[in-house]
Amino acid sequence: MFNKDRWKEILEVLTTNWFRTVLTAFGVFWGILILIILLSAGKGFQNGIMVDFGDIATNTMFMWTQTTTKEYQGLPKGRRYNFKVEDVAAIKDQVPNLRFVSPRNQLGGFGGNNNVVRGIRAGAFNVYGDYPEYIKQDPMTITSGRFLNYNDINEKRKIAIIGEGVKRELYEEGEEVLGSYIKIQGVSFMVLGTYKKNSNNGDGEEGQKEVFVPFTAFSQAFNRGNDVGWMAITAQDGNSITSLKEKVMDVVKANRRIHPEDDRAVGHFDLYEEFGRIQSLFGAITFIGYFVGILVLLSGIIGVSNIMLIVVKERTKEIGIRRALGEGPWSIKGQILMESVFLTIISGMAGISFGALFIYGVNALLDSVGPVDMFLNPSVSLSVVVSALVILMISGLLAGFIPANSAIKVKPIDALRTE
Amino acid sequence: MIEIKNLHKSYKMGSNSLHVLKGINFSVKEGELVAIMGSSGSGKSTLLNILGMLDELDEGSYDLDGVEIKNLNETKAANYRNKFLGFVFQSFNLINYKNAMENVALPLYYQKVARKERQEKALKYLEQVGLKEWADHLPSELSGGQKQRVAIARAMAAEPKVLLADEPTGALDSKTSYEVMDLIQKINDQGNTILIVTHEPDIADMCKRIVHLKDGVIIEDKKVEQVRAAQYVQ
Ligand SMILES: Nc1ncnc2c1ncn2[C@@H]1O[C@H](COP(=O)(O)OP(=O)(O)O)[C@@H](O)[C@H]1O
Ligand SMILES: [Mg+2]
């Protein structure tokens, strides 16, 4: 089937009417081009959003205190309260399938006063009291030294892990960081590590300007007693935090004497649910890309099919002659199918290449104008290209199917009689 | 070689039906050169097309070289046409974008003969019809007589059991006609079975047997003394 004469004939047929062939090819070219562009735009949007999540473990929720909104056990509504260290143990105890329950305390914040001082330098940074597990919930790369460990927790060591952004503001270039001291609200901590995070929160700068100290040392140094500001809770793989969060909050409500139906007393942000919502949005965008692309492609395929019908009609007599000389029906069908697949694939490849060029151009443009909000690095994966080729192959066969059958539907003698 | 019994064929056109062949009984032995004669519309081509498996009979039986030709699927029919039969048409029916040699090689291609062997054989047959030097010419660059000789070479290339020619000289002037007949006689001399449809008596006289068709039946079937075409050539 795949011999030289076959290919020679296919080329002869397709090149006898260049203009017509190119016009036909354009339909398929356009369809695949649109498919590729839509899918890559969807991907760019997805990349743009995903970068905001950074590396954070998505099966995680954050939980903080708000004021109560219902009276309960003689306690008034509008009451302020704090999580306590015991709550952490109670949650771990009573809610199964949780991987990490990290209590956290926090100092400082956006645009606050300078709270960290080193010599004559100072800056306003977020300072967290944390447990060693936290690095697994919000992954960061330790660029020197180490992260917190349980000895730090148990011995309430006054040590700190600082972000690269903090280091830049408090240290000279090349100055030794590890072993040096910084003052956090007047209390000295020894720096034992530096970290870097993959950008989250868009600009990515804020994430590098954090200071982590042992939870216990934090509580002691800043007089938090048993209080816990908020918690980061991650479920085990195979369990979603969304399905476990009710139980977690019930434990907290019971411990803190909050009305069981007072849902507004405990604030939370469920990353998993948020992530799932965004994932399904991307799913929908990809689906629309395929749907629209394939519809456009379909009109191109119909064009090919139409032209193949005309080609078959024009060549009725020739096909009659070939059948009289003994060419089998499958050979004739095969040739028409191959012509159709060949035309489709060639024009599709042109569409894919042109689409790739287009994406390359857009990326170059994005690079030169700097990052755009919610859009990053539009691209198509190899799997998309492969599925586009498979779609083309199938389309070509479909496009050739009716013409191929019509070619051998007429009796040879009737085919010979046509002029 | 060919054996037909009580052959009927009608063409249906809407509600009308045109009964063209009304019970033909006829057989051809190996090595015969038969002319099928009759006035225009008498059903000569219809008969030849059925013999050539390009069309189907309505009633009766047809045996070709001991094989009953009946209800064949298209793959089988194509295979038989390719192996058993060679066609020559009035309008030559060469494929216009293929040169002489490629045209002659076509039936061999369908037999899946290797490319090189195909070309050698095609050249051999072109040489037999005296057109070896024209091998790489397109049909449009050949005269009518040359085209018909290419067509004959093509029909013979697959070494068929029977050569069927429908008015092979119908589109040619008399001098060229005799050249073509001379060629056909020579092929017959080598032992090939040939059937020619014609309405020209001088062409029929160059065969060895004349079958006369009228109103869908054979009215005469006689052996004749063959007139050699060679004497009219040059
Ligand atoms: N495909 C066809 N459909 C309808 N009628 C046909 C067809 N082919 C031939 N005929 C009719 O059948 C008769 C015999 O035709 P044909 O066999 O071609 O005659 P001949 O070759 O002897 O001139 C003619 O009347 C012709 O009009
Ligand atoms: Mg006729």
XYZ file of C-alpha atoms and ligand atoms in Angstrom:
681
model
C 0.000 0.000 0.000
C 2.793 2.399 0.869
C 4.806 2.160 -2.285
C 6.320 4.728 -4.515
C 3.720 4.534 -7.273
C 0.908 5.070 -4.805
C 2.522 8.203 -3.464
C 3.301 9.436 -6.922
C -0.364 9.115 -7.829
C -1.513 10.809 -4.651
C 0.754 13.754 -5.364
C -0.345 13.847 -8.989
C -3.984 14.001 -7.994
C -3.462 16.650 -5.331
C -1.234 18.844 -7.468
C -3.344 18.888 -10.625
C -5.450 21.635 -9.111
C -3.183 23.516 -6.733
C -5.568 26.305 -5.959
C -8.352 23.967 -5.013
C -6.060 21.796 -2.898
C -4.718 24.794 -0.993
C -8.195 26.172 -0.369
C -9.332 22.809 0.912
C -6.251 22.416 3.052
C -6.897 25.825 4.543
C -10.107 24.648 6.210
C -8.266 21.957 8.131
C -5.300 24.248 8.784
C -7.585 26.851 10.294
C -9.445 24.338 12.444
C -6.329 22.874 13.960
C -4.785 26.315 14.394
C -7.783 27.491 16.376
C -7.767 24.317 18.435
C -4.102 24.793 19.305
C -4.480 28.481 20.109
C -7.526 27.936 22.307
C -5.867 25.127 24.214
C -2.648 27.065 24.698
C -4.542 30.153 25.851
C -6.360 27.983 28.376
C -3.029 26.624 29.509
C -1.608 30.122 29.830
C -4.539 31.135 31.991
C -4.084 27.997 34.073
C -0.366 28.654 34.525
C -1.139 32.221 35.513
C -3.531 31.087 38.242
C -1.514 28.114 39.414
C 1.548 30.197 40.056
C -0.431 31.993 42.756
C -0.828 28.719 44.614
C 2.915 28.186 44.608
C 3.923 24.831 46.027
C 1.473 24.923 48.902
C -0.085 21.589 49.850
C -3.547 21.965 48.374
C -5.220 19.488 50.693
C -4.965 22.084 53.437
C -7.224 24.465 55.274
C -6.439 27.475 57.408
C -8.550 28.124 60.464
C -8.700 31.209 62.663
C -10.896 32.703 65.358
C -13.639 35.246 64.846
C -16.215 36.575 67.320
C -19.109 34.377 68.358
C -22.535 35.179 66.977
C -24.686 33.041 69.274
C -25.133 32.891 73.015
C -24.096 29.570 74.493
C -23.886 28.128 78.031
C -24.396 31.537 79.519
C -21.709 33.131 77.437
C -22.773 36.200 75.465
C -22.605 36.564 71.742
C -19.981 38.872 70.268
C -17.397 37.225 72.493
C -13.731 37.123 71.419
C -11.830 33.925 72.156
C -8.548 32.206 71.321
C -7.621 28.692 70.202
C -5.499 26.980 72.836
C -2.593 24.589 72.506
C -4.798 21.807 73.927
C -7.119 22.225 70.940
C -4.340 21.006 68.663
C -3.941 17.799 70.626
C -7.735 17.384 70.794
C -8.061 17.733 67.015
C -5.242 15.246 66.395
C -6.923 12.902 68.845
C -10.509 13.099 67.724
C -10.313 13.608 63.972
C -8.806 10.725 62.009
C -6.962 10.969 58.678
C -5.289 14.281 59.323
C -1.680 14.524 58.309
C -0.600 17.756 59.947
C -2.198 20.055 62.463
C 0.082 23.031 62.845
C -0.747 25.740 65.350
C 0.634 29.115 64.379
C 1.138 32.492 65.917
C 1.941 35.600 63.991
C 3.464 39.015 64.499
C 3.622 41.995 62.249
C 2.088 42.028 58.853
C 1.615 44.110 55.796
C 2.678 47.717 56.230
C 3.217 47.332 59.971
C 5.944 49.000 61.942
C 9.468 47.772 61.733
C 9.493 44.771 64.016
C 12.819 43.155 63.151
C 16.053 44.946 63.824
C 19.659 44.077 63.165
C 22.174 46.709 64.130
C 21.243 49.851 62.305
C 19.040 48.007 59.813
C 15.372 47.263 60.367
C 12.345 46.011 58.484
C 8.675 45.088 58.825
C 8.275 41.338 58.341
C 5.771 38.658 59.138
C 7.113 36.659 62.054
C 5.575 33.243 62.682
C 5.730 30.831 65.548
C 5.621 27.437 63.865
C 6.078 23.716 64.176
C 8.600 21.773 62.040
C 5.815 20.243 59.925
C 4.898 23.596 58.507
C 7.556 23.286 55.808
C 5.632 20.333 54.402
C 2.425 22.325 54.150
C 3.965 25.370 52.554
C 7.067 23.969 50.866
C 10.148 26.158 50.742
C 13.699 25.541 49.745
C 16.246 25.858 52.536
C 19.055 27.825 50.910
C 21.403 27.626 53.899
C 21.368 26.170 57.408
C 18.191 24.302 58.365
C 14.508 24.610 59.197
C 12.944 24.264 62.656
C 13.113 20.921 64.482
C 11.593 19.401 67.590
C 14.588 20.156 69.773
C 13.954 23.805 69.032
C 10.325 23.324 70.057
C 11.030 21.356 73.222
C 13.850 23.601 74.392
C 12.076 26.768 73.299
C 15.231 27.862 71.524
C 15.308 31.422 70.329
C 16.331 30.739 66.798
C 14.968 32.001 63.485
C 14.793 30.924 59.870
C 14.593 33.950 57.596
C 13.578 34.441 54.004
C 15.972 35.514 51.272
C 14.046 38.780 51.120
C 14.676 39.405 54.817
C 18.355 38.610 54.338
C 18.592 41.121 51.512
C 17.248 43.901 53.694
C 19.100 43.147 56.904
C 22.482 41.949 55.659
C 25.259 43.209 53.445
C 26.042 41.222 50.341
C 28.270 38.289 51.315
C 27.877 38.824 55.042
C 27.669 35.653 57.184
C 24.042 35.071 58.123
C 24.049 31.787 60.016
C 24.848 32.312 63.689
C 24.108 36.003 63.588
C 21.417 37.589 65.785
C 18.337 39.577 64.920
C 15.990 41.331 67.329
C 12.297 40.649 66.952
C 10.327 43.164 68.975
C 13.286 43.515 71.257
C 13.957 39.802 71.742
C 17.137 38.332 70.257
C 16.928 35.282 68.022
C 19.869 33.475 66.391
C 19.472 32.948 62.643
C 20.046 29.270 61.773
C 18.669 29.057 58.284
C 17.493 30.872 55.181
C 14.797 29.796 52.733
C 13.340 30.633 49.389
C 9.761 29.946 48.267
C 8.486 29.404 44.803
C 6.472 32.466 44.152
C 3.020 32.551 45.516
C 0.759 35.528 45.982
C 1.430 36.829 42.522
C 4.506 38.993 42.832
C 6.230 36.402 44.974
C 8.122 39.034 46.970
C 6.002 38.873 50.100
C 6.648 35.163 50.468
C 10.399 35.716 50.794
C 9.975 38.222 53.645
C 8.978 35.952 56.462
C 10.682 34.870 59.682
C 9.985 31.479 61.254
C 10.741 30.824 64.918
C 9.804 27.816 67.101
C 6.172 27.992 68.206
C 7.084 27.521 71.865
C 9.802 30.155 71.787
C 7.408 32.552 70.112
C 4.738 32.030 72.784
C 7.235 32.606 75.543
C 8.968 35.578 73.971
C 5.787 37.418 73.082
C 3.613 36.375 76.014
C 1.046 34.353 74.159
C 0.683 31.820 76.943
C -1.367 28.914 75.612
C -2.972 30.888 72.818
C -2.908 29.778 69.209
C -3.551 32.414 66.561
C -4.565 30.099 63.778
C -3.944 26.652 62.398
C -2.878 25.071 59.136
C -4.440 21.621 58.857
C -3.611 19.148 56.107
C -5.486 15.918 55.443
C -3.805 12.660 54.512
C -3.632 11.758 50.836
C -6.843 10.075 49.767
C -8.929 12.157 52.179
C -10.000 15.647 51.321
C -9.755 18.311 53.973
C -13.140 19.500 52.751
C -14.777 16.341 54.051
C -12.933 16.528 57.385
C -13.232 20.192 58.229
C -16.680 19.929 59.862
C -15.305 17.496 62.416
C -12.299 19.687 63.086
C -14.496 22.669 63.754
C -16.850 20.666 65.943
C -13.897 19.753 68.179
C -12.848 23.363 68.423
C -16.383 24.553 69.137
C -16.817 22.002 71.925
C -13.482 22.949 73.513
C -14.084 26.674 73.244
C -17.712 26.525 74.361
C -19.130 27.853 71.158
C -22.695 27.078 70.036
C -22.492 24.025 67.728
C -24.400 25.894 65.023
C -22.396 29.096 65.295
C -20.618 28.698 62.003
C -19.332 32.241 61.860
C -17.358 31.940 65.090
C -14.611 29.926 63.387
C -13.142 31.410 60.242
C -11.533 29.150 57.674
C -10.182 28.994 54.174
C -10.383 25.634 52.430
C -7.616 25.514 49.870
C -8.736 22.143 48.586
C -12.223 23.348 47.769
C -10.859 26.496 46.184
C -8.354 24.487 44.206
C -11.018 22.025 43.091
C -13.194 24.892 41.914
C -10.346 26.295 39.868
C -9.439 22.858 38.560
C -12.948 22.339 37.264
C -12.840 25.791 35.718
C -9.703 24.760 33.828
C -11.409 21.536 32.884
C -14.257 23.566 31.426
C -11.867 25.858 29.571
C -10.032 22.891 28.054
C -13.340 21.349 27.115
C -14.466 24.551 25.401
C -11.126 24.692 23.577
C -11.589 21.178 22.251
C -15.259 21.721 21.539
C -14.850 24.925 19.531
C -11.619 23.737 17.890
C -13.140 20.467 16.813
C -16.235 22.180 15.484
C -14.104 24.478 13.354
C -12.006 21.520 12.334
C -15.166 19.663 11.426
C -16.088 22.266 8.833
C -12.600 21.839 7.385
C -13.098 18.080 7.298
C -16.400 18.487 5.509
C -14.537 20.626 2.988
C -12.018 17.857 2.427
C -14.756 15.299 2.097
C -16.539 17.499 -0.403
C -13.438 17.979 -2.519
C -12.679 14.277 -2.408
C -16.199 13.609 -3.687
C -15.564 15.989 -6.549
C -12.192 14.392 -7.259
C -13.816 10.968 -7.308
C -16.523 12.250 -9.619
C -13.988 13.789 -11.953
C -12.050 10.575 -11.992
C -15.026 8.254 -12.403
C -13.905 7.227 -15.848
C -10.319 6.659 -14.763
C -11.530 4.547 -11.869
C -13.668 2.611 -14.326
C -10.625 1.953 -16.508
C -8.598 0.816 -13.533
C -11.323 -1.522 -12.444
C -11.561 -2.926 -15.962
C -7.840 -3.618 -15.761
C -8.439 -5.475 -12.521
C -7.729 -3.103 -9.680
C -9.492 -4.346 -6.565
C -12.066 -2.252 -4.717
C -9.940 -2.052 -1.580
C -7.014 -0.716 -3.506
C -9.208 2.033 -4.957
C -10.769 2.836 -1.597
C -7.356 2.768 0.011
C -5.995 5.272 -2.444
C -8.844 7.719 -1.864
C -8.587 7.315 1.907
C -4.860 7.900 1.727
C -5.339 11.004 -0.378
C -7.797 12.333 2.146
C -5.659 11.449 5.175
C -2.565 12.839 3.495
C -4.255 16.128 2.673
C -5.700 16.402 6.173
C -2.461 15.558 7.936
C -0.325 17.866 5.822
C -2.656 20.790 6.342
C -3.044 19.871 9.996
C 0.723 19.779 10.468
C 0.923 23.198 8.885
C -1.714 24.340 11.368
C 0.190 22.843 14.293
C 3.477 24.393 13.179
C 1.864 27.752 12.631
C 0.162 27.494 16.009
C 3.507 26.676 17.639
C 5.034 29.698 15.957
C 2.165 31.842 17.170
C 2.562 30.599 20.747
C 6.285 31.217 20.520
C 5.568 34.767 19.391
C 3.115 35.388 22.218
C 5.627 34.067 24.744
C 8.328 36.303 23.339
C 5.950 39.251 23.593
C 5.007 38.368 27.183
C 8.685 38.121 28.055
C 9.408 41.523 26.630
C 6.498 43.374 28.262
C 6.909 41.630 31.606
C 4.452 39.434 33.488
C 0.750 39.843 32.849
C -1.754 39.127 35.596
C -3.344 35.689 35.402
C -1.600 34.716 32.192
C 1.712 32.922 31.981
C 3.609 30.874 29.455
C 0.813 29.692 27.104
C 1.793 26.348 25.663
C 0.543 23.078 24.316
C 1.904 19.830 25.593
C 3.166 17.028 23.417
C 0.079 15.063 24.351
C -2.100 17.781 22.839
C -0.081 17.657 19.619
C -0.330 13.881 19.550
C -4.059 13.960 20.147
C -4.398 16.634 17.450
C -2.599 14.307 15.044
C -4.829 11.412 16.028
C -7.874 13.625 15.549
C -6.520 14.575 12.116
C -5.881 10.977 11.162
C -9.406 9.962 12.138
C -10.852 13.054 10.450
C -8.982 12.252 7.255
C -10.353 8.727 7.272
C -13.868 10.007 7.942
C -13.520 12.627 5.222
C -12.412 10.005 2.728
C -14.895 7.362 3.723
C -17.959 8.505 1.791
C -15.990 9.465 -1.347
C -14.101 6.158 -1.262
C -17.325 4.216 -1.135
C -18.906 6.274 -3.857
C -15.912 5.490 -6.063
C -16.741 1.806 -6.217
C -20.489 2.067 -5.898
C -21.049 2.441 -9.636
C -20.707 -0.592 -11.873
C -17.408 -0.552 -13.788
C -19.278 -0.354 -17.055
C -21.210 2.730 -15.959
C -17.996 4.305 -14.758
C -16.420 3.653 -18.149
C -19.351 5.175 -19.979
C -19.110 8.553 -18.215
C -17.214 11.261 -20.016
C -12.718 -21.186 -23.139
C -16.008 -19.252 -23.132
C -19.349 -20.959 -22.718
C -22.605 -19.029 -22.465
C -26.042 -20.502 -22.330
C -29.413 -18.798 -22.702
C -28.076 -15.383 -21.819
C -30.625 -12.607 -21.203
C -29.999 -8.983 -20.395
C -32.333 -6.009 -20.113
C -31.733 -2.435 -19.147
C -34.202 -0.896 -16.762
C -34.955 2.749 -17.235
C -37.580 3.913 -14.797
C -40.677 1.819 -15.416
C -39.508 0.741 -18.867
C -37.307 -2.205 -19.475
C -35.300 -2.670 -22.666
C -34.695 -6.316 -23.437
C -31.340 -6.219 -25.256
C -30.071 -9.822 -25.242
C -32.763 -12.439 -25.647
C -31.235 -15.839 -25.121
C -27.717 -16.080 -26.480
C -26.010 -19.476 -26.718
C -22.431 -19.305 -27.775
C -19.031 -20.727 -27.065
C -15.474 -19.866 -27.985
C -12.509 -22.234 -27.972
C -8.952 -21.412 -27.180
C -7.085 -19.682 -30.000
C -10.147 -18.430 -31.839
C -10.412 -14.965 -33.385
C -14.101 -14.097 -33.361
C -15.829 -11.030 -34.783
C -19.159 -10.036 -33.275
C -21.101 -8.107 -35.888
C -24.412 -6.365 -36.006
C -25.952 -2.994 -36.577
C -25.713 -0.220 -34.056
C -27.816 -0.923 -30.968
C -28.017 -4.659 -31.618
C -26.398 -5.444 -28.246
C -22.804 -6.224 -29.276
C -21.211 -4.095 -26.583
C -23.660 -5.369 -24.004
C -22.601 -8.930 -24.772
C -18.911 -8.090 -24.689
C -19.257 -6.225 -21.378
C -20.916 -9.224 -19.796
C -18.167 -11.476 -21.128
C -15.681 -9.000 -19.680
C -17.383 -9.023 -16.259
C -17.925 -5.297 -16.450
C -21.655 -5.892 -16.371
C -23.864 -8.627 -14.985
C -26.203 -10.960 -16.790
C -29.879 -11.251 -15.822
C -30.448 -14.856 -16.769
C -28.477 -17.767 -18.185
C -24.996 -18.973 -17.376
C -21.470 -17.940 -18.223
C -18.380 -20.105 -17.788
C -14.923 -18.682 -18.364
C -12.126 -21.237 -18.587
C -14.222 -23.681 -16.566
C -15.079 -21.165 -13.837
C -18.706 -20.211 -13.448
C -19.049 -16.445 -13.379
C -21.906 -15.795 -11.028
C -22.540 -13.598 -8.017
C -18.905 -12.683 -7.653
C -18.054 -10.036 -5.145
C -16.176 -7.071 -6.510
C -12.809 -8.198 -5.143
C -13.080 -11.538 -6.917
C -14.438 -9.977 -10.081
C -11.497 -7.569 -10.141
C -9.122 -10.435 -9.646
C -10.651 -12.403 -12.555
C -10.686 -9.372 -14.827
C -7.058 -8.871 -14.002
C -5.954 -12.456 -14.577
C -8.306 -13.724 -17.283
C -9.250 -10.744 -19.400
C -7.694 -7.986 -21.442
C -9.739 -5.069 -22.705
C -9.335 -2.823 -25.730
C -11.839 0.001 -26.138
C -12.891 2.134 -29.062
C -11.841 5.256 -27.198
C -8.524 3.715 -26.067
C -9.115 4.581 -22.401
C -5.515 5.267 -21.572
C -4.873 7.100 -18.321
C -3.828 10.508 -19.505
C -1.385 11.469 -16.764
C 0.580 8.242 -17.102
C 3.051 7.676 -19.899
C 2.843 4.750 -22.320
C 4.987 2.453 -20.242
C 3.133 3.219 -16.996
C -0.167 2.568 -18.749
C 1.035 -0.805 -19.998
C 2.415 -1.677 -16.566
C -0.879 -0.966 -14.744
C -2.405 -4.478 -14.835
C 0.900 -5.843 -13.550
C 0.809 -3.338 -10.713
C -2.578 -4.735 -9.661
C -0.996 -8.204 -9.740
C 1.613 -6.837 -7.312
C 4.470 -7.550 -9.685
C 7.641 -5.821 -8.491
C 8.374 -2.434 -9.994
C 11.445 -3.393 -11.955
C 9.894 -6.496 -13.452
C 6.802 -4.479 -14.308
C 8.824 -2.001 -16.274
C 10.736 -4.695 -18.112
C 7.553 -6.497 -19.092
C 5.840 -3.266 -20.116
C 8.783 -2.389 -22.336
C 8.717 -5.856 -23.877
C 5.050 -5.483 -24.819
C 5.563 -1.970 -26.075
C 8.335 -3.340 -28.275
C 5.940 -5.967 -29.639
C 3.509 -3.253 -30.729
C 6.433 -1.256 -32.151
C 6.330 1.623 -29.668
C 9.369 1.020 -27.498
C 10.783 4.452 -28.291
C 7.501 6.051 -27.214
C 7.583 4.525 -23.743
C 7.925 7.793 -21.880
C 5.374 9.721 -23.935
C 2.025 10.734 -22.523
C -1.106 9.579 -24.404
C -1.699 13.159 -25.528
C 1.568 12.995 -27.479
C 0.510 9.878 -29.427
C -1.605 9.453 -32.572
C -4.859 7.480 -32.499
C -3.240 4.350 -33.931
C -0.375 4.582 -31.491
C -2.777 4.979 -28.589
C -4.671 1.873 -29.624
C -1.432 -0.069 -29.908
C -0.487 1.034 -26.388
C -3.939 -0.081 -25.256
C -3.399 -3.484 -26.900
C 0.002 -3.798 -25.241
C -1.639 -2.957 -21.926
C -4.368 -5.545 -22.479
C -1.762 -8.200 -23.269
C 0.648 -7.316 -20.479
C -1.160 -9.378 -17.864
C -1.150 -12.356 -20.285
C -4.924 -12.805 -20.197
C -6.760 -15.893 -21.415
C -9.075 -13.794 -23.575
C -8.627 -10.429 -25.270
C -11.862 -8.456 -25.672
C -11.929 -5.531 -28.094
C -14.963 -3.280 -28.542
C -14.686 -1.545 -31.913
C -10.904 -1.267 -31.614
C -10.712 0.377 -35.045
C -13.872 2.452 -34.697
C -11.994 5.684 -34.113
C -9.223 5.065 -36.644
C -8.838 5.666 -40.360
C -8.671 2.599 -42.551
C -4.882 2.507 -42.919
C -4.364 2.657 -39.171
C -7.220 0.219 -38.691
C -5.373 -2.354 -40.800
C -2.193 -1.801 -38.807
C -4.098 -2.490 -35.617
C -5.755 -5.562 -37.155
C -2.381 -6.774 -38.308
C -1.205 -6.575 -34.711
C -4.308 -8.369 -33.445
C -3.824 -11.142 -36.013
C -0.230 -11.596 -34.926
C -1.281 -11.850 -31.289
C -3.860 -14.421 -32.327
C -1.198 -16.291 -34.291
C 0.613 -16.798 -30.989
C -2.405 -18.735 -29.756
C -4.337 -16.042 -27.911
C -8.143 -16.091 -27.868
C -9.623 -12.820 -29.141
C -13.148 -11.431 -29.505
C -13.690 -8.282 -31.528
C -16.876 -6.273 -31.726
C -17.179 -4.412 -35.025
C -19.749 -3.283 -37.498
C -17.263 -2.976 -40.351
C -17.363 -6.017 -42.683
C -13.720 -5.634 -43.815
C -12.548 -5.827 -40.200
C -14.796 -8.829 -39.533
C -13.306 -10.568 -42.592
C -9.907 -10.402 -40.969
C -11.141 -12.706 -38.186
C -11.601 -16.461 -38.358
C -15.239 -16.607 -37.307
C -18.114 -14.140 -37.543
C -21.060 -14.092 -35.148
C -23.964 -11.984 -36.357
C -26.242 -10.370 -33.808
C -29.661 -8.950 -34.564
C -32.455 -7.901 -32.209
C -30.798 -9.622 -29.297
C -30.260 -13.039 -30.849
C -27.523 -14.666 -32.915
C -28.805 -14.970 -36.463
C -25.631 -16.297 -38.006
C -22.430 -17.924 -36.724
C -19.899 -18.932 -39.406
C -16.257 -19.726 -39.884
C -14.522 -17.602 -42.538
C -11.305 -17.630 -44.486
C -9.130 -15.057 -42.756
C -7.999 -12.037 -44.756
C -4.506 -11.074 -43.658
C -4.180 -7.394 -42.790
C -0.460 -7.417 -43.496
C -1.046 -7.098 -47.207
C -2.667 -3.686 -46.722
C 0.070 -2.391 -44.471
C 2.783 -0.267 -46.150
N -26.580 1.428 -19.739
C -27.617 1.387 -20.581
N -28.812 1.780 -20.161
C -29.863 1.737 -20.981
N -29.819 1.296 -22.220
C -28.662 0.897 -22.718
C -27.490 0.911 -21.919
N -26.452 0.435 -22.672
C -26.980 0.145 -23.863
N -28.285 0.413 -23.905
C -29.178 0.179 -24.990
O -29.077 -1.168 -25.302
C -29.056 -1.360 -26.697
C -27.799 -2.114 -27.092
O -26.671 -1.329 -26.834
P -25.205 -1.803 -27.215
O -24.975 -3.102 -26.607
O -24.311 -0.690 -26.818
O -25.265 -1.900 -28.790
P -24.118 -1.936 -29.844
O -22.845 -1.992 -29.170
O -24.424 -3.123 -30.664
O -24.262 -0.669 -30.629
C -29.133 0.042 -27.326
O -30.474 0.268 -27.684
C -28.733 0.936 -26.214
O -29.422 2.161 -26.323
Mg -21.220 -0.733 -29.149
